[in-house]
CSV table of C-alpha atoms in Angstrom, one decimal:
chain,number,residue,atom,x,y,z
A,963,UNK,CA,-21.6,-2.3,1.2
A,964,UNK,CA,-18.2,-1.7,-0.5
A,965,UNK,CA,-16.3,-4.6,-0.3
A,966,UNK,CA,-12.4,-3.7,-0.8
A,967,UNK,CA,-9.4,-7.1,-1.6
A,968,UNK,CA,-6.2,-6.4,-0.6
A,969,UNK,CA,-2.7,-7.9,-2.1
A,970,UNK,CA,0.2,-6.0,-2.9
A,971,UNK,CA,2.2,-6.8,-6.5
A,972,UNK,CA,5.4,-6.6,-5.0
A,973,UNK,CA,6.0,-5.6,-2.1
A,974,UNK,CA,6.7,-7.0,0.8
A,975,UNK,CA,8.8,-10.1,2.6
A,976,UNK,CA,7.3,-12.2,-0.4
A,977,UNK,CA,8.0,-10.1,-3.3
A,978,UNK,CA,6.8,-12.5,-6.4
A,979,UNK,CA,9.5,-14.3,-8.0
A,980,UNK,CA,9.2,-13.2,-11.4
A,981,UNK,CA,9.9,-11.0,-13.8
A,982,UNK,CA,6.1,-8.3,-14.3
A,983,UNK,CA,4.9,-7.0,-17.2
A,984,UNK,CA,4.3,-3.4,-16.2
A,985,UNK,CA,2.4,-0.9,-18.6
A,986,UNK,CA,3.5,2.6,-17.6
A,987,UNK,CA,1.2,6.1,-18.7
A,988,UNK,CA,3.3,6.0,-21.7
A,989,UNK,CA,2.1,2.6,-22.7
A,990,UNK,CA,5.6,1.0,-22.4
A,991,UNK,CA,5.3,-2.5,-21.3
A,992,UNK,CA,8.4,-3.1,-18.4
A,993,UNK,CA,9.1,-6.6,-17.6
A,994,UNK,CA,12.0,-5.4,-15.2
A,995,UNK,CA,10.2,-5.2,-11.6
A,996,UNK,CA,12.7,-6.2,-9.3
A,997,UNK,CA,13.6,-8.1,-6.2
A,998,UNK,CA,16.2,-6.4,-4.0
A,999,UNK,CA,18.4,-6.9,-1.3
A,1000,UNK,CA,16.6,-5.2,2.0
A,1001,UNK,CA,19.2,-3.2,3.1
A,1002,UNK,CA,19.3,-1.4,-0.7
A,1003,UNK,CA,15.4,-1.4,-0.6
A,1004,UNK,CA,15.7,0.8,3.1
A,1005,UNK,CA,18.1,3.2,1.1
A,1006,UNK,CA,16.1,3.4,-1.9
A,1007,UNK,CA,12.5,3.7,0.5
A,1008,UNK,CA,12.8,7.8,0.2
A,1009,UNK,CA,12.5,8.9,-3.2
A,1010,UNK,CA,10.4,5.4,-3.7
A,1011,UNK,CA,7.5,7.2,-2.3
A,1012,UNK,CA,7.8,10.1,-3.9
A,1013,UNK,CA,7.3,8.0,-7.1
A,1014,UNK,CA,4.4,6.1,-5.5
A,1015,UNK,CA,2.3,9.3,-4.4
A,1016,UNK,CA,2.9,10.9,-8.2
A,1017,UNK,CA,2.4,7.6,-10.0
A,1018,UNK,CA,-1.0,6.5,-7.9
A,1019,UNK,CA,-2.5,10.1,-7.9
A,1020,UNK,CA,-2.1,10.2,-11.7
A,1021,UNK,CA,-3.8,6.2,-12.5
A,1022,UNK,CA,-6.8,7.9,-10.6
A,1023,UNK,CA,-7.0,11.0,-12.2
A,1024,UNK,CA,-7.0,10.1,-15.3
A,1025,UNK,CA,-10.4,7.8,-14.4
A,1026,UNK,CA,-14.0,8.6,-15.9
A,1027,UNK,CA,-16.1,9.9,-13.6
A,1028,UNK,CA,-18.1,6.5,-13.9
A,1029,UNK,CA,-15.3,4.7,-12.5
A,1030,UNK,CA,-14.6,6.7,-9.5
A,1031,UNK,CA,-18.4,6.8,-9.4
A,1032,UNK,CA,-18.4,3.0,-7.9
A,1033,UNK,CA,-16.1,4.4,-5.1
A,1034,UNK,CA,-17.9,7.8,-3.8
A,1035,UNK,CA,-21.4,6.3,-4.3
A,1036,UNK,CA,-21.7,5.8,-0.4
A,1037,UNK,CA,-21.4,2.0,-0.2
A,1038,UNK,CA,-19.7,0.3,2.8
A,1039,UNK,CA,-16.1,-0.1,1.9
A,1040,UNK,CA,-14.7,-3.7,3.4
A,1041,UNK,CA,-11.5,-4.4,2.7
A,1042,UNK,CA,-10.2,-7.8,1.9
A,1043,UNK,CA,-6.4,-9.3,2.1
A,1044,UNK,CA,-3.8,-11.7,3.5
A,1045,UNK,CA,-0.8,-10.9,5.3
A,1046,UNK,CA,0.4,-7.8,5.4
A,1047,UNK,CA,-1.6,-6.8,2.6
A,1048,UNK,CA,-4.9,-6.6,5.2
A,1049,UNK,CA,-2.6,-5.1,7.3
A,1050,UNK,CA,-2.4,-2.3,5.5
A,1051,UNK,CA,-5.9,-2.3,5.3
A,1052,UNK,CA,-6.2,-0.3,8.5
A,1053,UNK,CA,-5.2,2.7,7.7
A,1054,UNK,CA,-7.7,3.4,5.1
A,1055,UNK,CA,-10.6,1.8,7.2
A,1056,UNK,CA,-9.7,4.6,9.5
A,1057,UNK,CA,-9.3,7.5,7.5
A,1058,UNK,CA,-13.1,6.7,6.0
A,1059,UNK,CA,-14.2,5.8,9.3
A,1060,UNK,CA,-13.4,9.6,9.9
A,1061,UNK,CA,-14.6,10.8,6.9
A,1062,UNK,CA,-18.0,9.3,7.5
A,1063,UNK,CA,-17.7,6.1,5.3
A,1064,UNK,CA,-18.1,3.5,7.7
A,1065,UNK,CA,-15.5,0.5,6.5
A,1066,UNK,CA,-13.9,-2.4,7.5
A,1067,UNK,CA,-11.3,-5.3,6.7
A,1068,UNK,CA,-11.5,-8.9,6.6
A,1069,UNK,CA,-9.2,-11.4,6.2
A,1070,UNK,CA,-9.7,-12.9,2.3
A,1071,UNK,CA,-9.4,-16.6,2.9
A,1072,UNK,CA,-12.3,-15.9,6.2
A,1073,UNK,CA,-15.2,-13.9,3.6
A,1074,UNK,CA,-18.0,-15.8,3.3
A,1075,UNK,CA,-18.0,-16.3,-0.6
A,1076,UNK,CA,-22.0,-17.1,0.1
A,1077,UNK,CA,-23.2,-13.8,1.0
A,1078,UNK,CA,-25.1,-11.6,-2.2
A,1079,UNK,CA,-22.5,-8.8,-3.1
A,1080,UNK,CA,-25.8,-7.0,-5.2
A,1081,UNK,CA,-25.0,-3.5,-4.5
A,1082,UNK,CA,-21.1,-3.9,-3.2
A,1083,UNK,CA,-18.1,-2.6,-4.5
A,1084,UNK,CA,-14.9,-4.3,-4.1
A,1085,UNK,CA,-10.9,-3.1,-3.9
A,1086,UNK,CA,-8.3,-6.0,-3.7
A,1087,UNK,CA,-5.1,-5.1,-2.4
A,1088,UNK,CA,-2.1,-7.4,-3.0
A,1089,UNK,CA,1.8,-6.9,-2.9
A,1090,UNK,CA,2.4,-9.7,-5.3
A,1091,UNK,CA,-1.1,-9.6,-7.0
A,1092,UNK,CA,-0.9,-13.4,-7.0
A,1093,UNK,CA,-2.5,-14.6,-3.4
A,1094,UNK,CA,-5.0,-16.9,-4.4
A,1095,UNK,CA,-7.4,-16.3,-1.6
A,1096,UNK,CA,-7.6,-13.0,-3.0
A,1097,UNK,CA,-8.0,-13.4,-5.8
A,1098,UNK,CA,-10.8,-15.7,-5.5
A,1099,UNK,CA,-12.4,-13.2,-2.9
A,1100,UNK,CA,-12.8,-10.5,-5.5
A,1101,UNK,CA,-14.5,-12.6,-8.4
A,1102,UNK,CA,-17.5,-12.8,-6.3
A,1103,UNK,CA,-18.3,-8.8,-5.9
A,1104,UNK,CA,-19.8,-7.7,-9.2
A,1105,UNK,CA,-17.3,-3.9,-9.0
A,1106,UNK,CA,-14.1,-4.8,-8.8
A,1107,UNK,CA,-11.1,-2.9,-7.8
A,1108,UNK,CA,-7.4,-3.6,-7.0
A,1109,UNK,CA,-4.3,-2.1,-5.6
A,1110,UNK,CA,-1.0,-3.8,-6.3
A,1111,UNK,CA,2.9,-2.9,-7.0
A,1112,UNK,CA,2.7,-4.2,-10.5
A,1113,UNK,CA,0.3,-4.2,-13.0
A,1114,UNK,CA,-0.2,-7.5,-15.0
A,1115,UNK,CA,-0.8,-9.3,-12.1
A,1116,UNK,CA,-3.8,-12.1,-11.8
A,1117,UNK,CA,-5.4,-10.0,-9.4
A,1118,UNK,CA,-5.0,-6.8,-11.6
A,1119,UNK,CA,-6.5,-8.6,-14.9
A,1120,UNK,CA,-9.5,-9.8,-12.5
A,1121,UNK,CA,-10.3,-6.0,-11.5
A,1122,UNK,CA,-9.3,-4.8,-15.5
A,1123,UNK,CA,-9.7,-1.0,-15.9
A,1124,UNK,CA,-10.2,-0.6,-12.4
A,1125,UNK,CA,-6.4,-1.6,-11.4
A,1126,UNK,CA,-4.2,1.0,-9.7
A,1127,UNK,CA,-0.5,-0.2,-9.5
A,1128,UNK,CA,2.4,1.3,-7.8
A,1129,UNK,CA,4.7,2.0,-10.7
A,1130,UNK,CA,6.5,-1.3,-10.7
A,1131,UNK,CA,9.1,-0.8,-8.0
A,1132,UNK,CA,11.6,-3.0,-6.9
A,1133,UNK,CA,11.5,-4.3,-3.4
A,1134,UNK,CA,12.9,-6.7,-0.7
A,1135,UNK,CA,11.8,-10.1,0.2
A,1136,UNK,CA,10.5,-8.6,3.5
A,1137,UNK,CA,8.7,-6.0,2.4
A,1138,UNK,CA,10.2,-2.3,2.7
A,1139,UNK,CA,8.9,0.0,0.2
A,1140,UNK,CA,6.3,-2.6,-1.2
A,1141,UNK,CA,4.7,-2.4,2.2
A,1142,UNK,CA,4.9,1.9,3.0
A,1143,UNK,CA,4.3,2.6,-0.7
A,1144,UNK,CA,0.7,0.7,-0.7
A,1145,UNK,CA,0.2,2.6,2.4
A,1146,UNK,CA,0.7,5.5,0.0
A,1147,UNK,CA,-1.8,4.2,-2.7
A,1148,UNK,CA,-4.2,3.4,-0.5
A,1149,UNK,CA,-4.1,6.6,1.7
A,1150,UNK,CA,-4.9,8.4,-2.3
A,1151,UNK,CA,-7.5,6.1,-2.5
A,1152,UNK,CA,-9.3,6.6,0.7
A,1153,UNK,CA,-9.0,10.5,-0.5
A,1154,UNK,CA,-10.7,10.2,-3.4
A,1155,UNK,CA,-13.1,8.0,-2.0
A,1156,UNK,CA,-13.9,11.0,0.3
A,1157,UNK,CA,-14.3,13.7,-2.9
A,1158,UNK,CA,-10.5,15.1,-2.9
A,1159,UNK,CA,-9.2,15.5,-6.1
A,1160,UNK,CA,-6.2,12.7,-6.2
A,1161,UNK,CA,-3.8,15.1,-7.5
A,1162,UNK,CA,-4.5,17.3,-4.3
A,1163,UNK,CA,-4.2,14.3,-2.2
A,1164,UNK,CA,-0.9,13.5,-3.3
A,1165,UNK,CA,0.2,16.8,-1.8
A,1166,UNK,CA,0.1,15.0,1.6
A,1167,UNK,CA,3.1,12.8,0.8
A,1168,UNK,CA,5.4,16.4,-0.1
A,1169,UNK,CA,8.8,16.2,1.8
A,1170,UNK,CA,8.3,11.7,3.0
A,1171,UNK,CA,11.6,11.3,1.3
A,1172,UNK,CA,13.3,13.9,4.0
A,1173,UNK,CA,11.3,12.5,6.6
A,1174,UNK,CA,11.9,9.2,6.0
A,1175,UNK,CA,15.6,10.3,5.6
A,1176,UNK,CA,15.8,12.4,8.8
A,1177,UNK,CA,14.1,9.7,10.8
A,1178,UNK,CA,16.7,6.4,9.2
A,1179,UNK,CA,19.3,8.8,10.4
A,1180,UNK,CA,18.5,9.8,13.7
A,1181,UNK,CA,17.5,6.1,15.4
A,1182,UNK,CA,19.9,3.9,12.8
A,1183,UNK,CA,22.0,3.9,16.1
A,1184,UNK,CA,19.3,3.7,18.8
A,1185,UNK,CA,17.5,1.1,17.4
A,1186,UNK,CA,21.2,-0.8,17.3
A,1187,UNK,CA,21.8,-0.2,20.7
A,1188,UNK,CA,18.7,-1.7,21.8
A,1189,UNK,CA,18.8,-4.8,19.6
A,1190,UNK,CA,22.4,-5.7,21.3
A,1191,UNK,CA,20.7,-4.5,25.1
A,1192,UNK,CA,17.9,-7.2,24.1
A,1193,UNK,CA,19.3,-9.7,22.3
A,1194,UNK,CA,18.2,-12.0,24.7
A,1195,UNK,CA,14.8,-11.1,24.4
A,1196,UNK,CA,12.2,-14.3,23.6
A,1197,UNK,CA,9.5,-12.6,22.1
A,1198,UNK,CA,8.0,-8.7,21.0
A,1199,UNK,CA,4.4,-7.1,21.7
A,1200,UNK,CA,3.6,-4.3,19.4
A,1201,UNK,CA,1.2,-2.4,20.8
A,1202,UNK,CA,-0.9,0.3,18.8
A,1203,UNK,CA,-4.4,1.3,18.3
A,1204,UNK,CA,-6.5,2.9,15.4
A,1205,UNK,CA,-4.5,3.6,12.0
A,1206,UNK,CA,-1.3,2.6,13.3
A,1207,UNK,CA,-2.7,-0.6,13.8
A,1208,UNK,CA,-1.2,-0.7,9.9
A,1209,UNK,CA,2.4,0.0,11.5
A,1210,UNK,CA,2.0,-2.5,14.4
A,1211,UNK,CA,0.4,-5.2,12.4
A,1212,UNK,CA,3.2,-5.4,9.5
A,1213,UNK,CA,6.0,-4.5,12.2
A,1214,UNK,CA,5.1,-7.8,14.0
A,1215,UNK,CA,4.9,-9.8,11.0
A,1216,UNK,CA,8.3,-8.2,9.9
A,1217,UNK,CA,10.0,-9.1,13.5
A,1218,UNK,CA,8.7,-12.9,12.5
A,1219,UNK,CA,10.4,-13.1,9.2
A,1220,UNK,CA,13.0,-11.0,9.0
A,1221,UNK,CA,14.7,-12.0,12.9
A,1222,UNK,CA,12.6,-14.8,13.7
A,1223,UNK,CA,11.0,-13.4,16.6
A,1224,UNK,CA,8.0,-14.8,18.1
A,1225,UNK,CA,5.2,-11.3,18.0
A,1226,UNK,CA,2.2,-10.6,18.1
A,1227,UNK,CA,0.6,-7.7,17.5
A,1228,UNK,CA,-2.4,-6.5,19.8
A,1229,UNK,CA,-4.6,-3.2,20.1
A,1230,UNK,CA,-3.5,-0.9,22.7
A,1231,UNK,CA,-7.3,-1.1,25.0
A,1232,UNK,CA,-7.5,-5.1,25.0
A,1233,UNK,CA,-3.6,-5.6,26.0
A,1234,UNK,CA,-4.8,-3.6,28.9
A,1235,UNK,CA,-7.5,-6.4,29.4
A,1236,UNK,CA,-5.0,-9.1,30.5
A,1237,UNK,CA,-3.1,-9.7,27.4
A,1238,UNK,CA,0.0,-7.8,28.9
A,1239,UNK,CA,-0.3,-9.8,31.9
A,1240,UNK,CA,2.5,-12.4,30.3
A,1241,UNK,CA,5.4,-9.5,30.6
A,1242,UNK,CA,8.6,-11.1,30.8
A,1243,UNK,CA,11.3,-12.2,28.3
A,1244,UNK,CA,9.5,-9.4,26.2
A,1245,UNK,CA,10.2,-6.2,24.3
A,1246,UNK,CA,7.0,-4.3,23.9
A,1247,UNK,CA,6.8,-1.7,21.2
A,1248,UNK,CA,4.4,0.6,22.1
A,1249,UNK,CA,2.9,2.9,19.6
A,1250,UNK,CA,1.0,6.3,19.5
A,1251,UNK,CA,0.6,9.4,21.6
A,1252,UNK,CA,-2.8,8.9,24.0
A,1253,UNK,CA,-2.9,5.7,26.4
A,1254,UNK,CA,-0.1,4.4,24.6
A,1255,UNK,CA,2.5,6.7,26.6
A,1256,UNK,CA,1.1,5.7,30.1
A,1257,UNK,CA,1.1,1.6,29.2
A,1258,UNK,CA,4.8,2.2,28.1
A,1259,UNK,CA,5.8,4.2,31.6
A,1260,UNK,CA,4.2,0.9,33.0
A,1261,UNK,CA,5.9,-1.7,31.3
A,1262,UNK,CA,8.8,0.2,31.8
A,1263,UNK,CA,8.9,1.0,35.5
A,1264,UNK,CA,8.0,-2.7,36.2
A,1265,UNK,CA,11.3,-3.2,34.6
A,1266,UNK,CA,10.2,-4.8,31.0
A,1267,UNK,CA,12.5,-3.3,28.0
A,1268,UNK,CA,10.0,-0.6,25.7
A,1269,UNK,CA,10.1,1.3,23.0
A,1270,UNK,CA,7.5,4.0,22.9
A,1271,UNK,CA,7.2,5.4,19.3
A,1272,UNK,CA,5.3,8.7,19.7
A,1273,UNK,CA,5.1,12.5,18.8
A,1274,UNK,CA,4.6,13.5,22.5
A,1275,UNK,CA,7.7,14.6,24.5
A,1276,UNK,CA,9.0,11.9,26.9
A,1277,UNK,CA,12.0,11.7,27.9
A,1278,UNK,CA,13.8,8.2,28.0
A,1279,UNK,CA,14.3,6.7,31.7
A,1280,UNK,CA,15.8,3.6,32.7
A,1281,UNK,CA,13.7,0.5,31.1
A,1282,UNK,CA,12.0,3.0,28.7
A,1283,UNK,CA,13.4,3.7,25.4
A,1284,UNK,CA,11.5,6.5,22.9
A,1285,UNK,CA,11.6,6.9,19.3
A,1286,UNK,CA,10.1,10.3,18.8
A,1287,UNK,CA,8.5,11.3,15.8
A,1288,UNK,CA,7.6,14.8,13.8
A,1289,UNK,CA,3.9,15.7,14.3
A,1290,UNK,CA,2.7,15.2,10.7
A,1291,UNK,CA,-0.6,14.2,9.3
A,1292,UNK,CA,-2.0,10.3,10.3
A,1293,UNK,CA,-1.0,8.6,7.0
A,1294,UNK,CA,2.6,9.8,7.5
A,1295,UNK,CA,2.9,9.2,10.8
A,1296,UNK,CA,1.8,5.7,10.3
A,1297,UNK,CA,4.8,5.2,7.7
A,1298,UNK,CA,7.2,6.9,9.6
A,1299,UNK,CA,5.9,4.0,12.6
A,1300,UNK,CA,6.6,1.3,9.7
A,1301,UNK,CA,10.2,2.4,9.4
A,1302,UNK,CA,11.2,2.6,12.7
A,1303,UNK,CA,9.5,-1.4,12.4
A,1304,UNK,CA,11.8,-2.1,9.6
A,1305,UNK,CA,14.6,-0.8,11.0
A,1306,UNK,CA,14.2,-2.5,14.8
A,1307,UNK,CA,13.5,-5.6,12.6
A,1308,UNK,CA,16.9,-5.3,10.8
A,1309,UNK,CA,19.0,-4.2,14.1
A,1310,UNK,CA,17.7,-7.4,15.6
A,1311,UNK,CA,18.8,-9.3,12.2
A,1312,UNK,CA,22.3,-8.4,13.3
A,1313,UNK,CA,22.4,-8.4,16.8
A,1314,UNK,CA,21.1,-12.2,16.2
A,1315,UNK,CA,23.3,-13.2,13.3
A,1316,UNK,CA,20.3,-14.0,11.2
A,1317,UNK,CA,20.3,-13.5,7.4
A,1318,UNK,CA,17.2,-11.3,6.9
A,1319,UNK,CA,16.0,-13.0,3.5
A,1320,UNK,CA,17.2,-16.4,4.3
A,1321,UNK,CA,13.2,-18.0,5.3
A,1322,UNK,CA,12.5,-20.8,6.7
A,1323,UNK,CA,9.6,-22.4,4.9
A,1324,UNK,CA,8.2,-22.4,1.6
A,1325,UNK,CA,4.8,-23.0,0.4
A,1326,UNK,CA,3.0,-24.0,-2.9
A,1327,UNK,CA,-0.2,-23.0,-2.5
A,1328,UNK,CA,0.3,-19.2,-1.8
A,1329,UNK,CA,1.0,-18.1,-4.6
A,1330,UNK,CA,-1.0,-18.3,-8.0
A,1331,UNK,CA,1.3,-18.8,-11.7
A,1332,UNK,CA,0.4,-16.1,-13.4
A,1333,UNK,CA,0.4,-15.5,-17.4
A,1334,UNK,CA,4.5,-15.7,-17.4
A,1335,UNK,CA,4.5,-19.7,-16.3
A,1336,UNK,CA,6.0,-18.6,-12.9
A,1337,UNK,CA,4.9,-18.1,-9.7
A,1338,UNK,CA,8.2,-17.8,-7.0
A,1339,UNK,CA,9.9,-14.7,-5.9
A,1340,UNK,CA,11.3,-12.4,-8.7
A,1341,UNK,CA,15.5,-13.1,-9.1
A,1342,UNK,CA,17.4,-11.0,-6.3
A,1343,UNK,CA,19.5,-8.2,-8.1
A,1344,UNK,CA,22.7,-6.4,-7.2
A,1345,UNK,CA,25.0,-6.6,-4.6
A,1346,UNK,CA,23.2,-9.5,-2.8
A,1347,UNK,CA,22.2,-11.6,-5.6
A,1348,UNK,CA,24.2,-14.5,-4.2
A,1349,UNK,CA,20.5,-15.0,-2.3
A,1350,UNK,CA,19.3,-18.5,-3.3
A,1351,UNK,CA,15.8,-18.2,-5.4
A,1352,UNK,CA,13.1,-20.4,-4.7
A,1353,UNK,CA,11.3,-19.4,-1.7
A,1354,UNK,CA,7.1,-19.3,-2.6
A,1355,UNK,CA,6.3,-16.2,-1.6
A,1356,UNK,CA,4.1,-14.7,2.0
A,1357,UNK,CA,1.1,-12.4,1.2
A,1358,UNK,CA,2.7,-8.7,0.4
């Protein structure tokens, strides 16, 4: 059984407060990873990715064939994380569930530390590379691997040589590109897990930039429009099933943070089974293309306000609101799902006069001090540096 840790180095809502040191191909060492205002972080998401895809398909091409070895020797991936970070987890579970690897994710702090790892490989994914649960997960699996924004983190020196990074880019408090750039990495990962050549698998994210683009520019207003028509609104259901479970999972959590929102997100067969029996005072964001696009015309037509985010062709009808995206590959798809998340999340910022970074509570035990003596969020640059420093950080 492959046993896979996830925390992201620097991504997401609780981007590390400090300044990484970052070794690039060329050896440099960069102590200038970033925190960034979320808005700038949306704009910069684009070309971001682009970076991502190059910069994770080349760490992994340049491995020995022992060091891939621990990943395609047909173990049982199980991925490990907190917060987002085993969020993300789902969209790799899926795409080796249908490659034939069976896998699944746990939540770090919840592994049972007990069990005999003899024969396991592990892959810790962290945002900040500093959530202590994670960290502590990984020490007890004898291969260990990690995927975070920034290398240099504690949870990168813990999996040494076998550490992928992002390439060190700057991100917002609340997650943006830390969050859709390790669904990058890992999507690479899962790849090469499965025998493609990473360089090959990169191939997959050619043209995200102009998607990501295109879409920001097409529902930028929609997504307005129904933030001010449900300002009122007392909580969200994101509803999604499979891989985009990744999309609905982070979405929620952004909604939380970023508007203060009370959501939940919940897998599209079980909210059949009762859960969407509480409909009222709700928005339900209802993701994918199969069952999804019937529960939506439901919620709808019994006059809850949804947002169906799907490929398929529907046309928008009273109650019903539709976000329709370009029929790409899954691991796309699912970050084109996690922008239209950000961008709700942000359109309900406004319409509720909430500052998106400004959180609410701060914790000391989240957060690990790694070998630079600190251990908040990194210092906010540009425009929006007037954002007061101090909050620990959330699992990215």
């Amino acid at each position: 059984m492959v046993y896979i840790g996830i925390s992201n180095v620097l991504t997401g809502s609780s981007a590390c407060s400090m300044m990484w040191a970052v070794e690039h191909h060329d050896g440099e060492v960069d102590m200038s990873a970033q925190r960034i205002d979320y808005r700038e972080a949306q704009l910069r998401q684009p070309e971001a990715l682009v970076r991502v895809a190059a910069h994770v398909a080349g760490q992994l091409a340049s491995r020995t064939a022992p060091d891939l070895s621990t990943l395609v020797a047909g173990a049982v991936p199980v991925f490990l994380g907190m917060g987002a970070s085993c969020a993300a987890a789902a969209l790799p579970v899926a795409l080796l569930n249908a490659g034939g690897r069976p896998s699944v994710r746990e939540i770090a702090s919840e592994t049972d530390q007990a069990t005999d790892r003899t024969g396991t490989v592990a892959i810790a994914v962290s945002q900040s590379g500093r959530s202590p649960e994670t960290i502590e997960a990984l020490r007890t699996f004898p291969v260990r691997w990690a995927v975070v924004n920034v290398a240099g983190s504690s949870l990168a020196e813990v999996a040494g040589d076998l550490a992928v990074d992002l390439g060190s880019e700057p991100d917002s408090y609340a997650s943006t590109i830390g969050y859709t750039g390790t669904l990058v990495g890992l999507t690479i990962l899962a790849r090469a897990t499965l025998g493609t050549d990473p360089l090959v698998a990169a191939s997959e994210w050619d043209g995200i930039d102009r998607l990501v683009e295109s879409l920001e520019a097409d529902q930028a207003a929609p997504l307005r429009a129904l933030a001010d028509a449900a300002a009122t609104i007392t909580s969200v259901d994101v509803v999604a099933a499979g891989a985009s479970r990744a999309a609905s999972e982070a979405g929620a959590l952004l909604l939380r943070e970023v508007c203060r929102i009370p959501s939940a997100a919940v897998v599209t067969r079980n909210y059949l089974h009762g859960e969407m029996e509480s409909a009222g005072g709700t928005l339900h964001v209802v993701i994918g293309d199969g069952r999804e696009v019937r529960l939506a015309h439901t919620l709808a037509d019994a006059g809850h306000p949804t947002l169906l985010v799907t490929t398929q062709d529907v046309e928008p009808a009273g109650h019903l609101r539709v976000v329709r995206l370009p029929a790409v590959g899954e691991p796309v798809r699912v970050v084109l799902e996690t922008v239209v998340l950000q961008r709700l999340a942000s359109s309900f910022a406004d319409a509720r006069g909430v500052a998106i970074e400004d959180f609410v509570f701060e914790h000391d035990d989240t957060k690990v001090t790694d070998a630079t003596g600190t251990s908040g969020p990194p210092p906010l640059v540009g425009a929006s540096a007037s954002f007061a420093d101090g909050v620990a950080g959330r699992e990215r």
